[in-house]
Structures are given as C-alpha cells and as structure tokens.
Amino acid sequence: MFMTTGGLNRSHAIQGILTATAHTMLRSEKPDEFSLFDGLFDEVKQDLMKQAQESGADGLIEVRFNTEVVRMNVAPKFLVVHGYGTAIKFPNQKKSE
C-alpha cells in the first residue's frame, strides 16, 4: 500500500475517490496552537490508507489536503483537515512459463 501526492506512470485501474476529515477544537487558553494540525494530518492519512485497504486498492495517488480554521461567533475556533485521493488497483499480470 502506498500514498503519493503525484500521479503514477504505469497502468492502473481507478477504484474511486476516497475522502477523510479530522477536526479539533482550540482551547480558549491557547487560541493559536496551530501545531495541532500535525496530528490532524496524521489522522486523515491513516483514515485514507484504511479506506484504501478496505476497498482492496493497491495505493492512493493524487492525494490532496485542505486546511481550515473555522471561527464561530460565540464558540471557540476549530481546526479542520480534509484529505482526498484516488484509489487505484494494478492489473493482474500473467506469468510467462
């Protein structure tokens, strides 16, 4: 199983698009604790890999991530990471005898 942000220069079949989202709330005592994004990225990557394995894919290509800081009028801020990528499967190759 592999994950790449680029394409792949070999034959493959597209299994589908996979998406994952993770979020956390910033505490009012530390409103600028943006280092929490690191853990959210890891969570999204693990979720994408799990979905790919469950769907029988061989890997994920063209993986992209979006980050957001969501501000509510009365509530604290939320950090959100969205991830998506294309699940692919390699064709079975016949062995020569």
Coordinates of C-alpha atoms in Angstrom, one line a residue:
M1 CA 0.0 0.0 0.0
F2 CA 1.3 3.4 -0.9
M3 CA 0.2 7.0 -0.9
T4 CA 1.6 9.8 -3.2
T5 CA 0.6 13.4 -4.0
G6 CA 1.6 12.8 -7.6
G7 CA 0.4 10.7 -10.5
L8 CA 1.6 7.3 -11.5
N9 CA 3.3 6.4 -14.8
R10 CA 2.2 2.8 -15.1
S11 CA -1.1 1.1 -16.0
H12 CA -3.7 1.1 -13.2
A13 CA -7.4 1.0 -12.8
I14 CA -9.2 3.7 -10.8
Q15 CA -11.2 2.3 -7.9
G16 CA -12.7 5.6 -6.8
I17 CA -12.2 8.8 -4.8
L18 CA -11.7 8.5 -1.1
T19 CA -12.2 11.3 1.4
A20 CA -11.4 11.8 5.1
T21 CA -11.8 14.7 7.6
A22 CA -10.5 15.3 11.0
H23 CA -11.0 18.3 13.4
T24 CA -10.2 19.6 16.8
M25 CA -11.3 22.5 18.9
L26 CA -8.8 25.1 20.0
R27 CA -9.0 25.8 23.7
S28 CA -9.6 29.4 24.7
E29 CA -6.4 29.4 26.8
K30 CA -4.3 28.6 23.7
P31 CA -6.1 30.1 20.7
D32 CA -3.1 29.9 18.3
E33 CA -2.0 26.3 18.9
F34 CA -1.7 25.5 15.2
S35 CA 0.8 22.7 15.8
L36 CA -2.3 20.6 16.4
F37 CA -2.6 20.4 12.6
D38 CA 0.2 17.8 12.6
G39 CA -1.9 15.3 14.4
L40 CA -4.9 16.0 12.2
F41 CA -2.8 15.4 9.1
D42 CA -1.7 12.0 10.5
E43 CA -5.3 11.1 11.4
V44 CA -6.5 11.9 7.9
K45 CA -3.6 10.0 6.2
Q46 CA -4.3 6.9 8.4
D47 CA -8.0 7.1 7.6
L48 CA -7.4 7.3 3.8
M49 CA -5.0 4.3 4.0
K50 CA -7.5 2.3 6.0
Q51 CA -10.3 3.1 3.5
A52 CA -8.0 2.1 0.6
Q53 CA -7.1 -1.2 2.2
E54 CA -10.7 -2.0 2.9
S55 CA -11.7 -1.3 -0.7
G56 CA -8.9 -3.6 -2.0
A57 CA -6.9 -0.8 -3.6
D58 CA -3.1 -1.2 -4.1
G59 CA -2.5 2.5 -3.4
L60 CA -3.6 6.1 -3.4
I61 CA -2.5 8.7 -6.0
E62 CA -3.1 12.5 -6.4
V63 CA -3.7 12.9 -2.7
R64 CA -4.5 16.4 -1.6
F65 CA -5.1 18.1 1.7
N66 CA -7.1 21.3 2.6
T67 CA -6.8 23.0 6.0
E68 CA -9.3 25.4 7.6
V69 CA -9.7 27.4 10.7
V70 CA -13.4 27.6 11.4
R71 CA -14.5 30.5 13.6
M72 CA -17.8 30.6 15.2
N73 CA -19.4 33.7 16.6
V74 CA -19.8 32.5 20.1
A75 CA -17.8 29.3 20.2
P76 CA -14.1 28.7 20.0
K77 CA -12.1 28.1 16.8
F78 CA -11.9 24.7 15.2
L79 CA -9.0 23.3 13.1
V80 CA -10.2 21.1 10.2
V81 CA -8.2 19.0 7.8
H82 CA -9.8 17.5 4.7
G83 CA -8.0 14.9 2.6
Y84 CA -8.9 13.1 -0.6
G85 CA -7.2 10.9 -3.2
T86 CA -7.8 8.4 -6.0
A87 CA -7.7 4.8 -5.0
I88 CA -6.1 2.6 -7.7
K89 CA -5.5 -1.1 -8.4
F90 CA -2.8 -2.6 -10.6
P91 CA -3.9 -5.1 -13.3
N92 CA -3.0 -8.7 -12.7
Q93 CA 0.0 -9.6 -14.7
K94 CA 0.2 -13.1 -16.3
K95 CA 3.3 -15.0 -15.5
S96 CA 5.3 -16.4 -18.5
E97 CA 6.1 -20.1 -18.4

